Each structure stands twice: as structure tokens, then as C-alpha cells.
Amino acid sequence: GEKISKSLGNVIDPVDLINTYGVDPTRFFLMSEVNFGSDGDFSDQKMIYKVNANLSNELGNLNQRIMTLVFKNCNKAVPAEIGALTEEDEALLATAASLRERTGEAISTQSIDKYVQNMVSMVWDANKYIDVQAPWVLKKTDTERMNTVLYVLMEVMRHIAVLYQPLMPTSSNVILDQLGVPEDEREFEHLGKEECKILLGREVGKPKAVFPRFEVPETVKA
């Protein structure tokens, strides 16, 4: 695309973006698509596709699937009991546990876009896990395993939401509210503390959509 300049009359007002897409989606797009200190490429179409894919379809839908299953099948609370963890469970939890270190390395080199890449990759891993484990099937065949899978996913979502706070503070805290994470346990330092893990049997918030899905207007061109 062409350079943005006042003389060309193609200046993009961040306030207009916020009014159209919201604060958190705007922050997410700019942090993920523009390397710190460098130029970036912007179009409404690109922003809509990015936000719909990574936020609405992947992160938002994942949270909705998890919390709806928990709310409907676990008495509106974190499962009270879980079974033994499998290798798949342990692997996903280990990936989540290493997320703080990996995102920290990105920030140490001012690579905010790499911070976002690590977060998006973690959400992909969680989506793959839920599709393979299929807790909606387990509820008919093995409720203990369903409870375990849902607990693992909630713990992974705790890491994701806590670490997304610098980029999307409002949306992240909506997710943390739904997970039932206390407001005084949402700092990075709480991620590695055993006593701050998702508490068995704790009530959870009613599931609700976190990220809207945007339609591409016919007038929008890349």
C-alpha cells in the first residue's frame, strides 16, 4: 500500500478505528501487525479478517465452548473432582506454563508482534486439544474425563487471559471473570503459584461472547 501522509489525505485516525472496532481489537491488530519502530500495512479488510480469525473465531469461540460446557454440565462451577492427567493434558499445561517466559523474551527485544504470535499459537494448541478430546462426547461416555479436560482447558485459559491483559485488558478480564479468577490473582506472578490455579468447585460466571464478529462491508477494499 501507499504511505500515509496528510498531503495524500489518507491519514487513519486511531479514534475512528476504536469507534468502529473497539479498543481491544484495535490494540490487538496494531500490536500484532506493526513491528515496534517500523512501518505497518493497514486496511479495514485486513483488520476485519485478522480480528475475526484470531479473536472472534479462535480465542472468543474457544472461551465460549469451554465455559458453556462447564456451566451446563458442571453445576455452574469448576468441576469438583478430576481424574488423572494424561500425557496430552500434561503437554498442553506445560506449553501454557512456559508462555510467560516466551512472551517475556519477546518483550525483552521489543518484539511485541512476537508476543502476540506466541499468544495466538497457544490458543491454536488449546483449540486443537479441545477438538481432539471432544468433551461434548465425553459427557455421554466418561464424565470424569470430561471434567478433567474442561479443568485443563480452564487452567490454560487462565494463563492466556492473564498474559493477554497488557494487550487487551478489558476483554482479558471478562474472560478471567467467567473463569472465576479472583481480581487479586491476575498478575503475572500468580501464574506459577500452585495456590492460584483454577480452584476445584469454585463458581464460574455465565458464559457470554467476548469478541464481536465483524462483517466486511461491500465498500471495503484491501
XYZ file of N, CA and C in Angstrom:
666
model
N 0.820 -1.205 0.000
C 0.000 0.000 0.000
C 0.848 1.246 0.000
N 0.175 2.389 -0.157
C 0.906 3.648 -0.203
C 1.151 4.173 1.196
N 2.104 5.089 1.282
C 2.444 5.710 2.548
C 1.283 6.573 3.029
N 1.120 6.638 4.347
C 0.115 7.521 4.927
C 0.722 8.903 5.095
N 0.027 9.912 4.614
C 0.506 11.287 4.763
C -0.673 12.234 4.685
N -0.515 13.399 5.304
C -1.581 14.403 5.282
C -1.821 14.909 3.867
N -0.736 15.039 3.092
C -0.883 15.564 1.741
C -1.700 14.637 0.842
N -1.606 13.341 1.105
C -2.388 12.385 0.316
C -3.822 12.250 0.831
N -4.045 12.765 2.022
C -5.387 12.699 2.585
C -5.824 11.313 3.000
N -4.864 10.455 3.310
C -5.211 9.071 3.682
C -4.828 8.738 5.115
N -4.804 9.760 5.961
C -4.455 9.557 7.364
C -5.542 8.727 8.057
N -5.108 7.749 8.861
C -6.036 6.895 9.608
C -6.066 7.373 11.052
N -7.218 7.744 11.513
C -7.389 8.239 12.883
C -7.642 7.056 13.816
N -6.762 6.843 14.792
C -6.971 5.730 15.727
C -8.310 5.803 16.450
N -8.803 7.010 16.690
C -10.090 7.168 17.361
C -11.208 6.577 16.502
N -11.093 6.772 15.187
C -12.093 6.186 14.282
C -12.046 4.667 14.334
N -10.834 4.112 14.403
C -10.700 2.652 14.499
C -11.342 2.140 15.785
N -11.104 2.839 16.880
C -11.669 2.438 18.169
C -13.189 2.514 18.131
N -13.711 3.573 17.524
C -15.166 3.721 17.439
C -15.793 2.617 16.587
N -15.051 2.160 15.592
C -15.566 1.128 14.688
C -15.381 -0.279 15.246
N -14.180 -0.553 15.765
C -13.841 -1.928 16.146
C -13.724 -2.154 17.658
N -13.625 -1.097 18.429
C -13.422 -1.239 19.861
C -11.954 -1.106 20.229
N -11.690 -0.807 21.486
C -10.316 -0.562 21.942
C -9.452 -1.817 21.845
N -9.912 -2.919 22.425
C -9.080 -4.122 22.475
C -8.767 -4.701 21.096
N -9.743 -4.846 20.195
C -9.414 -5.334 18.849
C -8.441 -4.409 18.116
N -8.582 -3.104 18.322
C -7.658 -2.164 17.681
C -6.250 -2.339 18.226
N -6.126 -2.435 19.529
C -4.817 -2.661 20.141
C -4.208 -3.967 19.646
N -5.031 -5.017 19.602
C -4.551 -6.325 19.152
C -4.002 -6.242 17.734
N -4.748 -5.634 16.839
C -4.313 -5.565 15.443
C -3.006 -4.794 15.319
N -2.927 -3.621 15.928
C -1.728 -2.797 15.796
C -0.514 -3.481 16.418
N -0.705 -4.130 17.566
C 0.417 -4.805 18.216
C 0.874 -6.045 17.446
N -0.041 -6.685 16.742
C 0.307 -7.920 16.037
C 0.829 -7.671 14.630
N 0.401 -6.591 14.005
C 0.723 -6.367 12.598
C 1.791 -5.316 12.347
N 2.115 -4.531 13.352
C 3.102 -3.463 13.164
C 4.304 -3.720 14.065
N 5.452 -4.002 13.462
C 6.669 -4.199 14.242
C 7.031 -2.909 14.958
N 7.450 -3.027 16.216
C 7.783 -1.846 17.009
C 8.855 -1.009 16.311
N 8.558 0.272 16.094
C 9.509 1.184 15.468
C 9.545 1.113 13.960
N 8.667 0.307 13.363
C 8.671 0.139 11.908
C 7.320 0.538 11.319
N 7.287 0.608 9.991
C 6.035 0.878 9.298
C 5.187 -0.398 9.280
N 3.897 -0.205 9.122
C 2.995 -1.345 9.021
C 2.015 -1.147 7.884
N 1.344 -2.225 7.517
C 0.380 -2.173 6.422
C -1.024 -2.269 7.006
N -1.888 -1.322 6.649
C -3.237 -1.315 7.198
C -4.287 -1.221 6.104
N -5.340 -1.996 6.286
C -6.572 -1.815 5.521
C -7.696 -2.313 6.413
N -8.899 -1.785 6.211
C -10.032 -2.244 7.016
C -10.273 -3.731 6.798
N -10.103 -4.178 5.556
C -10.317 -5.589 5.260
C -9.332 -6.468 6.029
N -8.080 -6.053 6.034
C -7.051 -6.816 6.738
C -7.345 -6.863 8.236
N -7.782 -5.727 8.774
C -8.087 -5.686 10.204
C -9.279 -6.572 10.535
N -10.316 -6.511 9.728
C -11.505 -7.321 9.974
C -11.166 -8.808 9.918
N -10.412 -9.218 8.909
C -10.043 -10.629 8.785
C -9.192 -11.079 9.974
N -8.248 -10.243 10.389
C -7.356 -10.583 11.498
C -8.126 -10.719 12.806
N -8.958 -9.731 13.092
C -9.720 -9.727 14.339
C -10.730 -10.870 14.356
N -11.414 -11.086 13.241
C -12.379 -12.194 13.187
C -11.703 -13.539 13.377
N -10.553 -13.721 12.733
C -9.861 -15.014 12.799
C -9.297 -15.278 14.183
N -8.432 -14.393 14.666
C -7.698 -14.648 15.899
C -8.506 -14.399 17.168
N -9.405 -13.439 17.131
C -10.152 -13.100 18.346
C -11.538 -13.750 18.372
N -12.377 -13.459 17.409
C -13.741 -13.993 17.432
C -13.769 -15.510 17.216
N -13.146 -15.976 16.128
C -13.220 -17.403 15.771
C -12.391 -18.295 16.680
N -11.206 -17.845 17.059
C -10.275 -18.710 17.793
C -10.354 -18.504 19.306
N -9.990 -17.344 19.794
C -9.982 -17.115 21.242
C -11.399 -17.015 21.808
N -12.236 -16.182 21.198
C -13.585 -15.998 21.717
C -14.414 -17.262 21.656
N -14.337 -17.961 20.544
C -15.110 -19.196 20.398
C -14.609 -20.281 21.347
N -13.300 -20.350 21.539
C -12.738 -21.320 22.484
C -13.269 -21.067 23.884
N -13.223 -19.823 24.315
C -13.724 -19.489 25.652
C -15.204 -19.826 25.780
N -15.967 -19.513 24.744
C -17.407 -19.784 24.771
C -17.683 -21.284 24.863
N -16.947 -22.079 24.116
C -17.139 -23.535 24.144
C -16.818 -24.097 25.524
N -15.690 -23.681 26.076
C -15.276 -24.181 27.387
C -16.303 -23.818 28.452
N -16.612 -22.520 28.532
C -17.454 -22.047 29.629
C -18.905 -22.527 29.503
N -19.391 -22.706 28.286
C -20.739 -23.230 28.102
C -20.816 -24.675 28.587
N -19.807 -25.477 28.251
C -19.765 -26.869 28.703
C -19.672 -26.954 30.226
N -18.834 -26.100 30.813
C -18.691 -26.093 32.274
C -19.994 -25.660 32.934
N -20.568 -24.579 32.433
C -21.772 -24.008 33.032
C -22.942 -24.992 32.978
N -23.076 -25.687 31.860
C -24.223 -26.582 31.665
C -24.037 -27.964 32.292
N -22.788 -28.415 32.363
C -22.554 -29.800 32.778
C -21.877 -29.968 34.127
N -21.444 -28.871 34.732
C -20.706 -28.964 35.999
C -21.331 -28.096 37.091
N -22.656 -27.941 37.020
C -23.383 -27.186 38.047
C -22.895 -25.744 38.198
N -22.614 -25.105 37.064
C -22.212 -23.691 37.045
C -20.970 -23.434 37.899
N -20.067 -24.401 37.888
C -18.851 -24.283 38.696
C -17.719 -25.087 38.058
N -16.509 -24.780 38.481
C -15.366 -25.600 38.080
C -15.653 -27.030 38.536
N -15.312 -28.040 37.726
C -15.541 -29.424 38.171
C -15.015 -29.639 39.588
N -15.800 -30.305 40.414
C -15.414 -30.521 41.808
C -14.323 -31.576 41.938
N -14.299 -32.535 40.995
C -13.298 -33.593 41.014
C -12.814 -33.854 39.594
N -11.545 -34.189 39.471
C -10.980 -34.535 38.170
C -10.183 -35.829 38.290
N -9.926 -36.450 37.149
C -9.166 -37.695 37.139
C -7.675 -37.449 36.938
N -6.948 -38.520 36.720
C -5.510 -38.422 36.483
C -5.254 -37.742 35.139
N -4.176 -36.967 35.069
C -3.833 -36.262 33.834
C -3.133 -37.203 32.856
N -3.461 -37.074 31.590
C -2.814 -37.866 30.539
C -1.589 -37.115 30.016
N -0.839 -37.754 29.125
C 0.316 -37.089 28.510
C -0.124 -35.857 27.725
N -1.277 -35.956 27.077
C -1.793 -34.822 26.309
C -2.138 -33.647 27.226
N -2.723 -33.967 28.376
C -3.046 -32.923 29.355
C -1.775 -32.236 29.836
N -0.808 -33.049 30.229
C 0.452 -32.517 30.767
C 1.181 -31.667 29.729
N 1.146 -32.102 28.475
C 1.843 -31.367 27.414
C 1.228 -29.994 27.211
N -0.102 -29.924 27.181
C -0.753 -28.629 26.984
C -0.517 -27.710 28.176
N -0.597 -28.254 29.375
C -0.346 -27.447 30.575
C 1.092 -26.949 30.621
N 2.032 -27.762 30.166
C 3.439 -27.358 30.137
C 3.661 -26.229 29.135
N 2.988 -26.315 27.998
C 3.087 -25.249 26.999
C 2.544 -23.944 27.567
N 1.426 -24.032 28.281
C 0.842 -22.846 28.905
C 1.760 -22.281 29.984
N 2.384 -23.168 30.758
C 3.267 -22.731 31.838
C 4.502 -22.011 31.306
N 4.923 -22.359 30.091
C 6.113 -21.725 29.504
C 5.775 -20.438 28.750
N 4.496 -20.121 28.670
C 4.064 -18.971 27.869
C 4.591 -17.651 28.423
N 4.614 -17.516 29.734
C 5.107 -16.270 30.334
C 6.564 -16.025 29.953
N 7.378 -17.088 30.015
C 8.797 -16.927 29.670
C 8.968 -16.568 28.200
N 8.209 -17.212 27.335
C 8.340 -16.963 25.896
C 7.873 -15.559 25.510
N 6.784 -15.122 26.108
C 6.316 -13.761 25.820
C 7.262 -12.733 26.435
N 7.851 -13.082 27.574
C 8.815 -12.181 28.207
C 10.049 -11.974 27.347
N 10.489 -13.050 26.687
C 11.643 -12.937 25.782
C 11.323 -12.020 24.612
N 10.101 -12.092 24.120
C 9.698 -11.219 23.014
C 9.712 -9.759 23.445
N 9.196 -9.491 24.632
C 9.151 -8.108 25.122
C 10.554 -7.582 25.393
N 11.462 -8.447 25.815
C 12.829 -8.011 26.123
C 13.540 -7.459 24.896
N 13.085 -7.851 23.716
C 13.659 -7.335 22.470
C 12.672 -6.404 21.753
N 11.662 -5.942 22.494
C 10.629 -5.040 21.963
C 9.908 -5.644 20.749
N 9.805 -6.960 20.725
C 9.129 -7.649 19.624
C 7.691 -7.961 20.035
N 6.884 -6.903 20.095
C 5.507 -7.072 20.564
C 4.725 -7.991 19.632
N 5.046 -7.926 18.329
C 4.352 -8.804 17.385
C 4.638 -10.275 17.688
N 5.865 -10.587 18.159
C 6.198 -11.961 18.524
C 5.474 -12.367 19.812
N 5.266 -11.406 20.696
C 4.464 -11.652 21.902
C 3.092 -12.163 21.467
N 2.483 -11.443 20.516
C 1.155 -11.818 20.035
C 1.202 -13.177 19.344
N 2.235 -13.431 18.563
C 2.355 -14.714 17.865
C 2.365 -15.874 18.851
N 3.066 -15.704 19.959
C 3.089 -16.744 20.986
C 1.704 -16.967 21.581
N 0.968 -15.885 21.782
C -0.376 -15.993 22.333
C -1.318 -16.687 21.361
N -1.264 -16.295 20.102
C -2.125 -16.896 19.077
C -1.820 -18.382 18.941
N -0.539 -18.743 18.978
C -0.135 -20.146 18.881
C -0.673 -20.961 20.059
N -0.670 -20.367 21.248
C -1.197 -21.058 22.427
C -2.690 -21.330 22.272
N -3.407 -20.367 21.733
C -4.850 -20.550 21.503
C -5.081 -21.652 20.465
N -4.242 -21.686 19.429
C -4.347 -22.761 18.426
C -4.180 -24.125 19.088
N -3.168 -24.240 19.952
C -2.914 -25.516 20.637
C -4.119 -25.931 21.479
N -4.720 -24.961 22.168
C -5.880 -25.259 23.012
C -7.087 -25.671 22.169
N -7.256 -25.020 21.020
C -8.357 -25.392 20.127
C -8.169 -26.798 19.561
N -6.932 -27.135 19.226
C -6.641 -28.482 18.725
C -6.939 -29.516 19.815
N -6.560 -29.200 21.033
C -6.775 -30.097 22.167
C -8.264 -30.343 22.407
N -9.064 -29.295 22.406
C -10.488 -29.470 22.676
C -11.165 -30.247 21.554
N -10.712 -30.052 20.317
C -11.297 -30.797 19.201
C -10.966 -32.283 19.285
N -9.730 -32.586 19.688
C -9.307 -33.983 19.798
C -9.974 -34.666 21.003
N -10.015 -33.968 22.135
C -10.567 -34.563 23.357
C -12.087 -34.628 23.342
N -12.723 -33.695 22.637
C -14.184 -33.670 22.453
C -14.961 -33.873 23.754
N -14.882 -32.929 24.684
C -15.601 -33.101 25.950
C -17.114 -33.195 25.792
N -17.670 -32.687 24.696
C -19.115 -32.809 24.447
C -19.516 -34.258 24.177
N -18.559 -35.071 23.725
C -18.801 -36.501 23.551
C -18.563 -37.224 24.879
N -17.527 -36.797 25.584
C -17.182 -37.428 26.861
C -18.302 -37.306 27.887
N -19.111 -36.256 27.808
C -20.183 -36.080 28.793
C -21.183 -37.240 28.736
N -21.202 -37.957 27.613
C -22.118 -39.105 27.457
C -21.438 -40.424 27.788
N -20.094 -40.428 27.793
C -19.379 -41.695 27.944
C -18.466 -41.759 29.163
N -17.913 -40.605 29.579
C -16.913 -40.606 30.664
C -16.886 -39.213 31.302
N -17.758 -38.983 32.267
C -17.876 -37.642 32.862
C -16.619 -37.234 33.625
N -15.921 -38.208 34.228
C -14.692 -37.859 34.936
C -13.651 -37.315 33.960
N -13.546 -37.960 32.812
C -12.598 -37.482 31.805
C -13.051 -36.124 31.259
N -14.352 -35.944 31.060
C -14.854 -34.639 30.632
C -14.452 -33.560 31.624
N -14.639 -33.839 32.903
C -14.273 -32.866 33.934
C -12.790 -32.529 33.885
N -11.971 -33.540 33.657
C -10.520 -33.333 33.608
C -10.142 -32.468 32.420
N -10.699 -32.760 31.268
C -10.414 -31.988 30.058
C -10.839 -30.534 30.236
N -12.017 -30.321 30.795
C -12.509 -28.955 30.990
C -11.644 -28.202 32.003
N -11.192 -28.910 33.038
C -10.319 -28.258 34.014
C -9.003 -27.836 33.368
N -8.424 -28.733 32.585
C -7.169 -28.415 31.898
C -7.352 -27.184 31.013
N -8.448 -27.145 30.281
C -8.720 -26.012 29.393
C -8.914 -24.718 30.173
N -9.578 -24.777 31.309
C -9.767 -23.583 32.130
C -8.437 -23.069 32.671
N -7.575 -23.977 33.061
C -6.260 -23.566 33.563
C -5.425 -22.948 32.447
N -5.510 -23.508 31.253
C -4.805 -22.937 30.102
C -5.368 -21.553 29.773
N -6.687 -21.423 29.823
C -7.309 -20.130 29.553
C -6.923 -19.093 30.601
N -6.677 -19.517 31.819
C -6.210 -18.582 32.857
C -4.876 -17.970 32.448
N -3.976 -18.795 31.965
C -2.674 -18.292 31.510
C -2.855 -17.347 30.320
N -3.676 -17.751 29.378
C -3.888 -16.938 28.183
C -4.470 -15.574 28.554
N -5.496 -15.577 29.385
C -6.168 -14.323 29.730
C -5.268 -13.403 30.558
N -4.530 -13.973 31.500
C -3.620 -13.148 32.311
C -2.566 -12.497 31.421
N -1.992 -13.258 30.504
C -0.914 -12.739 29.661
C -1.415 -11.851 28.520
N -2.691 -11.900 28.230
C -3.257 -11.007 27.214
C -3.638 -9.649 27.814
N -3.592 -9.512 29.133
C -4.020 -8.272 29.775
C -3.287 -7.024 29.284
N -1.965 -7.072 29.063
C -1.290 -5.856 28.581
C -1.773 -5.398 27.204
N -2.243 -6.346 26.398
C -2.691 -6.013 25.045
C -4.188 -5.731 25.002
N -4.962 -6.526 25.710
C -6.425 -6.410 25.676
C -6.972 -6.497 27.103
N -6.789 -5.448 27.886
C -7.146 -5.519 29.315
C -8.621 -5.780 29.592
N -9.509 -5.136 28.881
C -10.933 -5.298 29.159
C -11.406 -6.712 28.815
N -11.089 -7.167 27.615
C -11.517 -8.495 27.174
C -10.911 -9.589 28.038
N -9.642 -9.441 28.383
C -8.970 -10.445 29.209
C -9.638 -10.582 30.562
N -10.036 -9.470 31.146
C -10.664 -9.525 32.458
C -12.090 -10.054 32.392
N -12.762 -9.890 31.266
C -14.066 -10.518 31.085
C -13.901 -12.040 31.122
N -12.871 -12.539 30.444
C -12.599 -13.981 30.451
C -12.240 -14.447 31.855
N -11.398 -13.701 32.535
C -10.994 -14.072 33.895
C -12.194 -14.057 34.843
N -13.117 -13.127 34.642
C -14.349 -13.103 35.441
C -15.138 -14.388 35.227
N -15.265 -14.800 33.962
C -16.027 -16.007 33.657
C -15.361 -17.256 34.238
N -14.034 -17.244 34.279
C -13.290 -18.370 34.846
C -13.374 -18.402 36.370
N -13.815 -17.292 36.962
C -13.892 -17.215 38.412
C -12.566 -16.906 39.076
N -11.612 -16.341 38.323
C -10.309 -15.994 38.890
C -10.445 -14.720 39.725
N -10.077 -14.748 41.003
C -10.201 -13.561 41.848
C -9.405 -12.378 41.277
N -9.914 -11.172 41.521
C -9.267 -9.981 40.971
C -7.861 -9.777 41.513
N -7.581 -10.304 42.694
C -6.243 -10.135 43.272
C -5.306 -11.293 42.929
N -5.689 -12.106 41.915
C -4.829 -13.206 41.464
C -4.641 -13.161 39.951
N -4.512 -11.962 39.400
C -4.448 -11.814 37.953
C -3.136 -11.212 37.457
N -2.140 -11.137 38.323
C -0.828 -10.641 37.923
C -0.002 -11.786 37.344
N 1.041 -11.434 36.590
C 1.913 -12.454 36.016
C 2.489 -13.372 37.096
N 2.804 -12.794 38.243
C 3.441 -13.563 39.315
C 2.538 -14.683 39.837
N 1.236 -14.556 39.607
C 0.307 -15.571 40.098
C 0.255 -16.812 39.201
N 0.794 -16.709 37.999
C 0.695 -17.825 37.056
C 1.408 -19.082 37.551
N 2.534 -18.907 38.216
C 3.309 -20.064 38.646
C 3.012 -20.527 40.059
N 2.053 -19.889 40.719
C 1.754 -20.247 42.104
C 0.678 -21.334 42.161
N 1.005 -22.394 42.858
C 0.094 -23.535 42.971
C -1.262 -23.113 43.543
N -1.243 -22.219 44.531
C -2.476 -21.824 45.200
C -3.356 -20.908 44.342
N -2.823 -20.456 43.200
C -3.591 -19.576 42.322
C -4.172 -20.303 41.106
N -3.952 -21.609 41.032
C -4.539 -22.375 39.935
C -6.061 -22.365 40.055
N -6.738 -22.682 38.967
C -8.191 -22.754 38.982
C -8.639 -23.665 40.122
N -9.513 -23.155 40.967
C -9.923 -23.866 42.176
C -11.089 -24.807 41.886
N -10.913 -26.067 42.217
C -11.967 -27.062 42.010
C -13.228 -26.671 42.772
N -14.359 -26.734 42.078
C -15.640 -26.475 42.716
C -16.036 -25.010 42.814
N -15.163 -24.094 42.412
C -15.483 -22.663 42.510
C -16.516 -22.265 41.454
N -17.454 -21.425 41.842
C -18.476 -20.968 40.905
C -17.852 -20.182 39.758
N -18.476 -20.266 38.596
C -17.985 -19.541 37.426
C -19.080 -18.609 36.917
N -18.663 -17.616 36.141
C -19.611 -16.668 35.588
C -20.363 -17.257 34.405
N -21.523 -16.658 34.113
C -22.319 -17.113 32.981
C -21.590 -16.835 31.686
N -21.514 -17.808 30.786
C -20.797 -17.608 29.518
C -21.432 -16.498 28.684
N -20.580 -15.692 28.083
C -21.068 -14.687 27.147
C -19.966 -14.385 26.144
N -20.383 -13.932 24.979
C -19.417 -13.638 23.924
C -18.496 -12.502 24.349
N -17.219 -12.646 24.046
C -16.226 -11.632 24.425
C -15.878 -10.737 23.242
N -15.760 -11.341 22.065
C -15.353 -10.590 20.889
C -16.438 -10.627 19.815
N -16.853 -9.472 19.311
C -17.853 -9.463 18.235
C -17.226 -9.908 16.923
N -18.047 -10.374 16.037
C -17.583 -10.720 14.692
C -17.993 -9.600 13.747
N -17.030 -9.131 12.960
C -17.280 -8.012 12.050
C -17.523 -8.513 10.635
N -18.479 -7.912 9.974
C -18.750 -8.215 8.577
C -17.961 -7.249 7.698
N -17.496 -7.741 6.572
C -16.742 -6.893 5.649
C -17.732 -6.148 4.745
N -17.827 -4.814 4.897
C -18.752 -4.046 4.043
C -18.339 -4.145 2.580
N -19.303 -4.061 1.696
C -19.005 -4.142 0.255
C -18.100 -3.021 -0.197
N -18.130 -1.908 0.548
C -17.312 -0.743 0.157
C -15.866 -0.867 0.610
N -15.596 -1.848 1.483
C -14.230 -2.005 1.982
C -13.377 -2.760 0.967
N -12.251 -2.191 0.647
C -11.306 -2.818 -0.276
C -9.947 -2.944 0.397
N -9.211 -3.960 0.048
C -7.887 -4.176 0.643
C -6.942 -3.068 0.226
